[in-house]
Structure formats: C-alpha cells, structure tokens
Coordinates of C-alpha atoms and ligand atoms in Angstrom, one line a residue:
M1 CA 19.1 58.3 133.1
T2 CA 21.9 55.8 132.2
E3 CA 23.6 54.6 135.4
S4 CA 23.7 55.8 139.0
K5 CA 27.0 57.4 139.7
S6 CA 28.8 58.5 142.9
V7 CA 29.1 62.3 142.3
I8 CA 30.7 64.9 144.6
V9 CA 29.5 68.5 144.1
F10 CA 32.1 70.9 145.4
G11 CA 30.7 74.4 146.1
A12 CA 27.3 72.9 146.8
D13 CA 26.1 75.7 149.1
G14 CA 26.5 78.1 146.1
Y15 CA 24.1 79.6 143.6
I16 CA 24.6 76.9 141.0
G17 CA 26.0 74.1 143.2
W18 CA 22.9 73.7 145.4
P19 CA 20.4 73.3 142.5
M20 CA 22.9 71.0 140.7
A21 CA 23.2 68.7 143.8
M22 CA 19.4 68.4 143.9
H23 CA 19.1 67.9 140.1
L24 CA 21.6 65.0 140.1
S25 CA 20.0 63.5 143.2
K26 CA 16.6 63.5 141.5
L27 CA 18.2 61.8 138.5
G28 CA 19.2 58.9 140.8
H29 CA 22.9 59.7 141.4
R30 CA 24.5 59.3 144.8
V31 CA 25.3 62.9 145.6
T32 CA 27.7 64.2 148.2
A33 CA 27.4 68.0 148.7
V34 CA 30.6 69.7 149.8
D35 CA 31.2 73.4 150.8
N36 CA 33.3 75.3 153.4
L37 CA 30.6 78.0 153.6
A38 CA 33.2 80.6 152.7
R39 CA 30.8 82.5 150.6
R40 CA 28.4 83.1 153.5
G41 CA 31.4 84.5 155.4
W42 CA 32.4 86.8 152.5
D43 CA 28.8 88.2 152.5
V44 CA 29.0 88.9 156.3
E45 CA 32.5 90.5 155.7
G46 CA 31.2 92.9 153.0
G47 CA 27.6 93.5 154.2
T48 CA 26.0 91.8 151.1
Y49 CA 23.2 89.3 151.1
S50 CA 21.0 87.2 148.8
L51 CA 17.6 88.7 147.8
L52 CA 16.0 85.2 148.3
P53 CA 16.3 83.8 151.9
M54 CA 18.8 80.9 152.0
A55 CA 18.3 78.0 154.4
S56 CA 21.3 76.4 156.0
M57 CA 22.8 73.3 154.3
E58 CA 21.4 71.1 157.1
T59 CA 17.9 72.5 156.6
R60 CA 18.2 72.1 152.8
V61 CA 19.2 68.5 152.8
A62 CA 16.6 67.6 155.4
R63 CA 13.9 69.4 153.4
W64 CA 15.1 67.7 150.2
K65 CA 14.7 64.3 151.9
K66 CA 11.2 65.2 153.1
E67 CA 10.0 66.4 149.7
T68 CA 11.5 63.6 147.6
G69 CA 12.6 60.8 149.9
R70 CA 16.1 61.1 148.4
E71 CA 19.3 61.6 150.4
I72 CA 22.1 64.2 149.7
I73 CA 25.1 63.7 152.0
W74 CA 26.4 67.1 153.3
R75 CA 30.0 67.7 154.3
N76 CA 31.6 71.0 155.4
L77 CA 35.1 70.9 153.9
D78 CA 37.7 73.3 152.5
L79 CA 39.2 72.2 149.1
C80 CA 42.4 73.8 150.3
D81 CA 42.7 71.2 153.1
A82 CA 44.4 68.4 151.2
E83 CA 44.3 65.8 153.9
A84 CA 40.5 66.2 154.5
L85 CA 40.0 66.2 150.7
D86 CA 41.9 62.9 150.3
A87 CA 39.9 61.3 153.1
L88 CA 36.6 62.4 151.5
M89 CA 37.7 61.0 148.1
V90 CA 38.6 57.6 149.8
E91 CA 35.2 57.6 151.5
F92 CA 33.1 58.2 148.5
M93 CA 35.3 57.0 145.6
P94 CA 33.5 59.3 143.1
D95 CA 32.9 58.4 139.5
A96 CA 32.7 62.2 138.8
V97 CA 33.3 65.4 140.7
I98 CA 31.8 68.7 139.8
H99 CA 33.9 71.6 140.9
F100 CA 32.1 74.9 141.6
A101 CA 34.0 75.7 144.8
E102 CA 35.8 79.0 144.0
Q103 CA 35.7 82.7 144.9
R104 CA 33.8 83.8 141.8
S105 CA 33.5 87.6 141.8
A106 CA 35.8 89.7 139.6
P107 CA 35.1 92.9 141.6
F108 CA 35.9 91.0 144.9
S109 CA 39.3 90.0 143.4
M110 CA 40.0 93.6 142.4
I111 CA 39.3 95.3 145.8
S112 CA 42.9 95.1 147.1
R113 CA 46.1 93.0 147.1
E114 CA 44.7 90.9 149.9
H115 CA 41.5 90.1 148.0
A116 CA 43.5 89.2 144.8
V117 CA 45.8 87.0 146.8
R118 CA 43.0 85.4 148.7
T119 CA 41.1 84.7 145.4
Q120 CA 44.1 83.2 143.6
V121 CA 45.2 81.1 146.6
N122 CA 41.7 79.7 147.3
N123 CA 41.0 78.9 143.6
I124 CA 44.3 77.7 142.3
V125 CA 45.3 75.7 145.5
G126 CA 41.8 74.1 145.8
N127 CA 41.8 73.1 142.2
L128 CA 45.4 71.7 142.3
N129 CA 44.5 69.7 145.5
L130 CA 41.6 68.2 143.7
L131 CA 43.8 67.2 140.7
Y132 CA 46.2 65.5 143.0
S133 CA 43.5 63.6 144.9
I134 CA 41.9 62.4 141.7
H135 CA 45.2 61.2 140.4
A136 CA 46.1 59.4 143.6
I137 CA 42.8 57.9 144.6
V138 CA 40.3 57.8 141.7
P139 CA 42.3 58.1 138.5
E140 CA 39.3 57.2 136.3
C141 CA 37.1 59.9 137.9
H142 CA 35.7 62.5 135.5
L143 CA 36.5 66.1 136.6
I144 CA 33.9 68.6 135.5
K145 CA 35.3 72.0 136.3
L146 CA 33.5 75.3 136.0
G147 CA 35.7 77.8 134.2
S148 CA 34.4 81.0 132.7
M149 CA 33.9 82.6 129.2
G150 CA 35.7 85.5 130.8
E151 CA 38.9 83.6 130.6
Y152 CA 39.1 84.4 126.9
G153 CA 38.6 88.1 127.3
S154 CA 37.3 89.8 124.1
P155 CA 39.9 89.0 121.3
N156 CA 39.4 90.5 117.9
I157 CA 39.1 87.0 116.4
D158 CA 36.5 84.2 116.7
I159 CA 36.8 82.3 120.0
E160 CA 37.1 78.5 119.5
E161 CA 36.0 75.9 122.1
G162 CA 39.2 75.7 124.1
Y163 CA 41.8 75.0 121.3
I164 CA 42.9 76.7 118.1
T165 CA 44.8 75.3 115.2
I166 CA 47.6 77.8 114.2
E167 CA 49.9 77.9 111.2
H168 CA 53.1 79.7 112.0
N169 CA 56.2 80.0 109.9
G170 CA 55.1 77.1 107.8
R171 CA 54.3 74.7 110.8
V172 CA 50.9 73.8 112.2
D173 CA 49.8 72.9 115.7
T174 CA 46.6 72.8 117.8
L175 CA 47.1 74.6 121.0
P176 CA 45.0 75.9 124.0
F177 CA 43.2 79.1 122.8
P178 CA 45.0 82.3 124.0
K179 CA 43.4 83.9 127.0
V180 CA 43.5 87.6 128.0
P181 CA 41.1 87.9 130.9
H182 CA 39.8 91.0 132.6
S183 CA 40.4 90.4 136.3
F184 CA 42.6 88.6 138.9
Y185 CA 39.6 86.3 139.4
H186 CA 39.5 85.3 135.8
L187 CA 43.3 84.9 135.8
S188 CA 42.8 82.3 138.6
K189 CA 40.5 80.4 136.2
V190 CA 43.1 80.5 133.5
A191 CA 45.7 79.0 135.8
D192 CA 43.2 76.3 136.8
S193 CA 42.6 75.5 133.1
Q194 CA 46.3 75.2 132.5
N195 CA 46.8 72.9 135.5
I196 CA 43.9 70.7 134.4
H197 CA 45.3 70.5 130.9
F198 CA 48.7 69.6 132.3
A199 CA 47.2 66.9 134.6
S200 CA 45.4 65.3 131.6
R201 CA 48.5 65.3 129.5
V202 CA 50.8 64.0 132.2
W203 CA 48.6 61.8 134.4
G204 CA 45.9 60.8 131.9
L205 CA 43.1 62.5 133.8
R206 CA 39.6 62.8 132.2
A207 CA 38.5 66.3 132.4
T208 CA 35.9 68.7 131.0
D209 CA 36.6 72.4 131.5
L210 CA 33.3 74.3 131.0
N211 CA 33.9 77.9 130.0
Q212 CA 30.6 79.1 131.3
G213 CA 28.8 82.3 130.4
V214 CA 26.9 84.4 132.9
V215 CA 24.1 82.4 134.5
Y216 CA 20.7 83.9 135.2
G217 CA 17.5 82.8 136.8
V218 CA 16.7 81.1 140.2
Q219 CA 13.9 78.7 139.4
T220 CA 14.6 75.0 138.6
E221 CA 12.1 72.2 139.0
E222 CA 13.9 71.3 142.3
T223 CA 14.2 74.8 143.8
A224 CA 10.5 75.4 143.1
L225 CA 9.5 72.4 145.4
H226 CA 9.8 74.4 148.6
P227 CA 11.1 77.9 149.8
E228 CA 13.8 76.1 151.9
L229 CA 15.2 74.6 148.6
S230 CA 15.7 78.0 147.1
T231 CA 19.1 79.2 145.8
R232 CA 20.7 82.5 146.2
F233 CA 20.1 85.7 144.2
D234 CA 22.9 88.3 144.3
F235 CA 22.2 91.8 143.2
D236 CA 24.9 94.1 144.7
S237 CA 27.9 95.5 142.7
I238 CA 30.4 92.9 144.1
W239 CA 28.5 89.6 143.6
G240 CA 25.5 90.5 141.4
T241 CA 25.7 90.1 137.6
A242 CA 24.7 93.2 135.6
L243 CA 21.5 91.4 134.7
N244 CA 20.5 90.8 138.3
R245 CA 21.4 94.3 139.2
F246 CA 19.3 95.7 136.4
C247 CA 16.3 93.6 137.5
V248 CA 16.6 94.9 141.1
Q249 CA 17.4 98.5 140.2
S250 CA 14.2 98.7 138.0
A251 CA 12.1 97.0 140.7
V252 CA 13.0 99.6 143.3
G253 CA 12.5 102.5 140.9
E254 CA 16.2 103.2 140.2
P255 CA 17.6 103.6 136.7
L256 CA 19.7 100.7 135.2
T257 CA 23.3 101.7 135.5
I258 CA 25.3 100.7 132.4
Y259 CA 29.1 100.8 132.8
G260 CA 30.6 103.0 130.1
K261 CA 29.4 102.8 126.5
G262 CA 27.6 99.5 127.1
G263 CA 29.0 97.6 124.1
Q264 CA 30.6 95.0 126.5
T265 CA 29.3 91.7 125.1
R266 CA 29.2 88.4 127.0
G267 CA 27.6 85.0 126.7
Y268 CA 24.5 84.1 129.0
L269 CA 22.5 81.0 129.9
D270 CA 19.5 80.1 132.0
I271 CA 20.3 78.2 135.3
R272 CA 18.2 75.3 133.9
D273 CA 20.5 75.1 130.9
T274 CA 23.5 75.0 133.3
M275 CA 21.9 71.9 134.9
A276 CA 21.3 70.4 131.5
C277 CA 24.8 71.1 130.2
I278 CA 26.5 69.6 133.2
T279 CA 24.2 66.5 133.1
L280 CA 25.0 66.0 129.4
T281 CA 28.7 66.4 130.2
L282 CA 28.4 63.8 133.0
D283 CA 26.5 61.4 130.8
N284 CA 29.1 61.7 128.0
P285 CA 32.5 61.6 129.7
P286 CA 35.8 62.3 127.9
N287 CA 38.4 59.6 127.2
V288 CA 41.3 58.9 129.5
G289 CA 43.9 61.7 129.1
E290 CA 41.4 63.9 127.3
C291 CA 40.9 67.5 128.5
R292 CA 37.8 68.6 126.8
V293 CA 36.7 72.2 126.7
F294 CA 33.1 73.4 126.1
N295 CA 31.9 77.0 125.8
Q296 CA 28.8 76.9 127.9
F297 CA 26.3 79.6 127.0
T298 CA 23.3 79.9 124.8
E299 CA 22.8 83.6 123.9
Q300 CA 25.0 86.7 123.8
F301 CA 24.2 90.3 124.7
S302 CA 25.9 93.6 125.0
L303 CA 25.1 95.5 128.2
N304 CA 23.0 97.9 126.1
E305 CA 21.1 94.9 124.7
L306 CA 20.7 93.4 128.1
A307 CA 19.2 96.6 129.5
S308 CA 16.8 96.7 126.5
V309 CA 15.7 93.1 127.1
V310 CA 15.0 93.9 130.8
M311 CA 13.1 97.1 129.7
S312 CA 10.9 95.3 127.2
A313 CA 10.2 92.4 129.6
R314 CA 9.1 94.9 132.2
E315 CA 7.0 96.8 129.6
K316 CA 5.1 93.6 128.8
M317 CA 4.3 93.4 132.5
G318 CA 3.2 97.0 132.6
L319 CA 6.3 98.2 134.6
S320 CA 8.5 101.1 133.6
T321 CA 12.3 101.3 133.5
E322 CA 15.0 104.0 132.9
I323 CA 18.6 103.6 131.8
V324 CA 21.7 105.7 132.6
H325 CA 25.4 105.3 131.6
I326 CA 28.0 105.8 134.3
P327 CA 31.8 105.8 134.2
N328 CA 33.1 102.3 133.9
P329 CA 35.0 101.2 137.0
R330 CA 36.5 98.3 135.0
V331 CA 39.3 98.3 132.4
E332 CA 37.7 96.6 129.4
A333 CA 36.8 97.2 125.8
E334 CA 33.4 98.9 125.6
E335 CA 32.9 98.2 121.9
H336 CA 34.4 95.1 120.5
Y337 CA 34.1 92.1 118.2
Y338 CA 32.7 89.0 120.0
N339 CA 32.1 85.7 118.3
P340 CA 32.7 82.6 120.5
K341 CA 31.7 79.2 119.2
H342 CA 29.3 77.2 121.4
T343 CA 28.2 74.2 119.4
A344 CA 29.6 71.2 121.4
L345 CA 26.8 71.2 124.0
M346 CA 24.1 71.8 121.4
D347 CA 25.6 68.8 119.5
L348 CA 25.1 66.7 122.7
G349 CA 21.4 67.7 122.7
L350 CA 21.1 70.9 124.7
R351 CA 17.7 72.7 124.1
P352 CA 18.1 76.2 125.4
H353 CA 15.7 78.5 127.3
Y354 CA 15.7 82.2 126.3
L355 CA 16.4 85.2 128.5
S356 CA 13.3 87.2 127.3
D357 CA 11.0 84.4 128.3
T358 CA 12.7 83.6 131.7
L359 CA 12.6 87.3 132.7
V360 CA 8.8 87.4 132.2
T361 CA 7.9 84.0 133.5
S362 CA 10.0 84.1 136.6
V363 CA 12.9 86.5 137.4
I364 CA 11.0 89.8 137.3
K365 CA 8.1 88.4 139.4
I366 CA 10.5 86.9 142.0
V367 CA 12.4 90.2 142.3
E368 CA 9.1 92.2 142.7
Q369 CA 8.1 89.8 145.5
H370 CA 11.3 90.4 147.4
K371 CA 12.3 94.0 146.6
G372 CA 11.2 95.2 150.1
I373 CA 14.5 93.9 151.5
V374 CA 16.8 95.7 149.0
D375 CA 19.3 98.1 150.7
P376 CA 19.7 100.8 148.0
V377 CA 23.3 101.4 149.2
L378 CA 24.2 98.1 147.6
L379 CA 23.0 99.4 144.2
Q380 CA 24.9 102.6 144.3
I381 CA 27.9 103.6 142.2
P382 CA 30.3 100.6 142.3
S383 CA 32.9 100.8 145.1
V384 CA 35.6 98.8 143.4
D385 CA 37.6 100.5 140.7
W386 CA 40.0 98.4 138.6
R387 CA 42.5 101.3 138.3
T388 CA 42.9 102.0 142.1
G389 CA 43.9 98.5 143.3
G390 CA 46.7 98.9 145.8
N391 CA 45.4 102.3 147.1
E392 CA 45.2 100.7 150.5
I393 CA 49.0 100.1 150.4
W394 CA 49.7 103.6 149.3
E395 CA 47.4 105.1 152.0
K396 CA 49.1 103.0 154.7
Y397 CA 52.5 104.3 153.9
A398 CA 51.9 107.7 152.3
N399 CA 52.4 109.7 155.5
Q400 CA 55.4 107.7 156.8
D401 CA 59.1 107.8 156.1
E402 CA 59.2 109.9 152.9
F403 CA 62.6 108.8 151.9
K404 CA 61.8 105.1 152.1
F405 CA 58.7 105.4 150.0
N406 CA 60.1 107.7 147.4
A407 CA 60.0 104.9 144.8
I408 CA 56.3 104.2 145.4
R409 CA 55.5 107.9 145.2
T410 CA 57.5 108.3 141.9
A411 CA 55.7 105.3 140.4
R412 CA 52.4 106.8 141.5
L413 CA 53.2 110.2 139.9
I414 CA 54.2 108.6 136.6
D415 CA 51.0 106.5 136.7
S416 CA 48.7 109.5 137.3
A417 CA 50.5 111.6 134.7
R418 CA 49.9 108.9 132.1
R419 CA 46.1 109.0 132.7
Ligands
NAD501 N1 27.3 82.4 138.4 C1 27.8 82.6 137.2 O1 27.2 83.4 136.4 C2 29.1 81.9 136.8 C3 29.6 82.2 135.5 C4 30.7 81.6 135.0 C5 31.4 80.7 135.9 N2 30.9 80.5 137.1 C6 31.6 79.5 138.0 O2 30.7 78.6 138.5 C7 31.1 78.2 139.8 C8 29.9 78.4 140.8 O3 29.5 79.8 140.7 P1 28.3 80.3 141.7 O4 27.7 81.5 141.0 O5 27.5 79.2 142.1 O6 29.2 80.8 142.9 P2 28.9 80.9 144.5 O7 29.8 81.9 145.1 O8 27.4 81.1 144.7 O9 29.3 79.4 145.0 C9 30.6 78.9 145.1 C10 30.6 78.1 146.4 O10 31.9 77.6 146.6 C11 32.2 77.6 147.9 N3 33.7 77.6 148.1 C12 34.6 78.6 147.7 N4 35.8 78.2 148.0 C13 35.8 77.0 148.6 C14 36.7 76.1 149.1 N5 38.0 76.4 149.1 N6 36.3 74.9 149.6 C15 35.0 74.6 149.6 N7 34.0 75.4 149.1 C16 34.4 76.6 148.6 C17 31.6 78.9 148.5 O11 31.4 78.8 149.9 C18 30.3 78.9 147.7 O12 29.2 78.3 148.4 C19 32.3 79.1 140.2 O13 33.5 78.4 140.0 C20 32.2 80.2 139.2 O14 33.5 80.8 138.9 C21 29.8 81.1 137.6

C-alpha cells in the first residue's frame, strides 16, 4: 500500500460496497461506510431476498473490528439529502469517494412509470449532489463512480474506453463514446456520466468513471473471515444477474431460462477483480480536470455461452443441468457484434480470475449449501416486460371517462397494431 487515505464508500451495504469497504480497511485506509439501506427496503417491497444471510451494518462493522482490530465508521445517509451529505464531507474530508449508491436493477426501473422515475431521481440527484459537495468542500478529492458497460448498449462498432476520435466532414475531434442503453436504469447511468464529464471540464474535478461489466462471485478474502461478513447474493428475476439465476435454477432442479435466442453478449468480472480494479484506480488517481473512463470487465460471454459454462462447471462436480429458451421480456438485440476494449486496467496491473474456475471453487458450492431457502416463485417467468411499461396507467383509466382517454386508447391501438 502506498499511503493511508480517507475514503468514503457510498452504497456500502450493497453487494459490492460492503466487500469494498472491508478490502480498503484491510489495506490501511480510513474507511467511512455510507448507505441509506434503500436496497433492503426495495427487497421488502418486492418480496425478494439474498440467498446468503445478510447481517445488519452495525453487526458487520462490529464483527470486522473483532476479526481484524480495524475500524470502519458506519453512517446511515441518503445521497439525495444534500445538507447531510455536505456535513459528512466536512467531517471526513475524503481523499477519495467511491460511489456505488444507486438503484441498480434494469428490470426494477422498467416495472412502471413510478419505478423509472424513482430510479432516475435517486441516481441522478444523488450523483449530482455528490459532484456539488466535492466541488465545494474537497475539490482535490478523487471521485470513483460505478457506471455500467450497459451504458454503451451493443453498437455495431468496437466500443472504446469512454472516448472515440471521429473524423467528420474533414474535421477531427475526440468525444464521449455514443451510448444507446437498454433500460431507464442504464439511462440514469448515462446521465451520471455526462454530469461527471461536465463537472470535470467546468470545475476541474478528478474523476474515474468505471463502466463495469456484470459482477459475479461472493467470496473475497474478507467476506470469508466470518459468516457475518458475507455479502448479498441475488437470484430473482428483478435483482439477480442471469448467471446467478442460472446457478440457482440448476441447483433446485429447474432448467436454465435463456431469454430469446441467447446471443446477448456482455462483459463479466469476478468480485475479487472488482476489488482489485477499484484499488488500482484509487492508487493511480487522474489529474485535476481529468474525467477518465475505464471499461471494467475481464471476459465476455453470450447468454448461451454463460449457460454452457455453468453446465460444464456443474458436470465437473457431477451435477446435471438443462437449458430452455423462453420469450425475451426485454427489448434488445439477441444476436449482435460486441467488441469493447478493456486494456486500461490490465495496463495498471490487473490479473484476472476466470469464471469457469470461480464457479467450481466457490459459487456452485455456496449455492448448493443455501438452495433450501429458494422460493421457486422468484425463478419463474420474469414478471417485468419492457414492452408493457405504463400498463398500470392504462388499467387505472381504461374504464373511466371514455371521451377523456380517447387519445390514450388510440395510441394504444396503434401500438398493438404495429406489433
Ligand atoms: N452488481 C453488478 O453486477 C454491477 C454491474 C455494473 C455496475 N454496477 C454498479 O455498481 C454499483 C453497486 O452495485 P451493487 O450490485 O453492489 O448494488 P446493490 O444494490 O447491492 O448496492 C447499492 C447500495 O446503494 C444503496 N443506495 C441506493 N441509493 C442510495 C442513496 N440515495 N443513498 C445512499 N445509499 C443508496 C443501496 O441501499 C444499496 O445498499 C451500482 O451503482 C451499480 O449500478 C453493478
């Protein structure tokens, strides 16, 4: 480790935030863990839960102190509360902040208008508040923001790391890479990226926007110290990644459900590599006014390939698996070109883990141990359909004043005729 820094981890009760807080604490940084526990509330609201039991933040930080003698300061705070955020920044004067604190489910954001609005307000307002607090209170602070590879969508050209040099009508410029994402959640991330880029240009903020791929795995050196230090494992169709869902479906004897043709390709990385990437980013800050963008993933798989990797990992362990294709509830290309660059973190020294190993050495075993608490309802056909967003508005008004809602009905008829 180089020097001990004051680091605030926002979203520290989450899947990645909690292991990250412990990892940085172990490295000798002074860590403040912040979260408003919104995610635990969203679970209660939707009847979802983590496959691994999750201790409260109070229990986690106490257990961490007991196991390691190190202190993590815990604060319950909403990033959308600007006043509380400013006071926190004044209290801890961070050298760096790591921002995980967002609503991070694409299906959640596509449930209804209310969910889309809630997602975008929470994410965009929280991020904007943070930019203002850094600018006013700790202008030298390094913002490390978790974006998503999903911001780019799946363009039919190579995806660069954040910027692309374009020649147009005889003139050349380097501009942010065009982004055509697949959900209102991912659109909130795009807005965040634009706001961060703007704050760097206008205020001279130092920022790294990490376009992260899908993260898998639950075991890090720190989570393995004690069950109370464990992180969450989501497997339902709202919060679980396709990979987690596949692992749980096969464990309970259900077939793996591939949405559509299964050619949808995305970047993936092990949670230990997420820790390593963020630590490398922290140790190598950008210059004043620099908005750096790294594509943070190590391997890429289509859904079909992902299912095959799960199947062969289970075969190695003497376990069987079946695969089915179901209608795709999302609107996305099911066969497409995908070639994103991801060399910047490798250049800083990242040594990746590989999915096929991690499945065999940890994920499948952990899922097998906990499969008894899986509610099969959570694995059923996905309840959120990208095409029917707004149905709740239609249903509310459909039987009311016919004249008044003629316009809505006409739009609806045109829409269904087009399909
Ligand atoms: N998990 C992945 O595979 C993945 C992939 C790409 C990007 N990301 C990004 O990484 C970040 C962390 O993801 P995760 O999987 O750990 O998510 P998570 O839902 O497990 O954790 C996010 C945490 O942020 C908190 N939070 C949300 N809004 C908040 C607010 N306004 N104020 C304070 N706390 C708030 C939640 O309570 C939750 O504990 C997210 O920004 C996500 O978009 C995750």
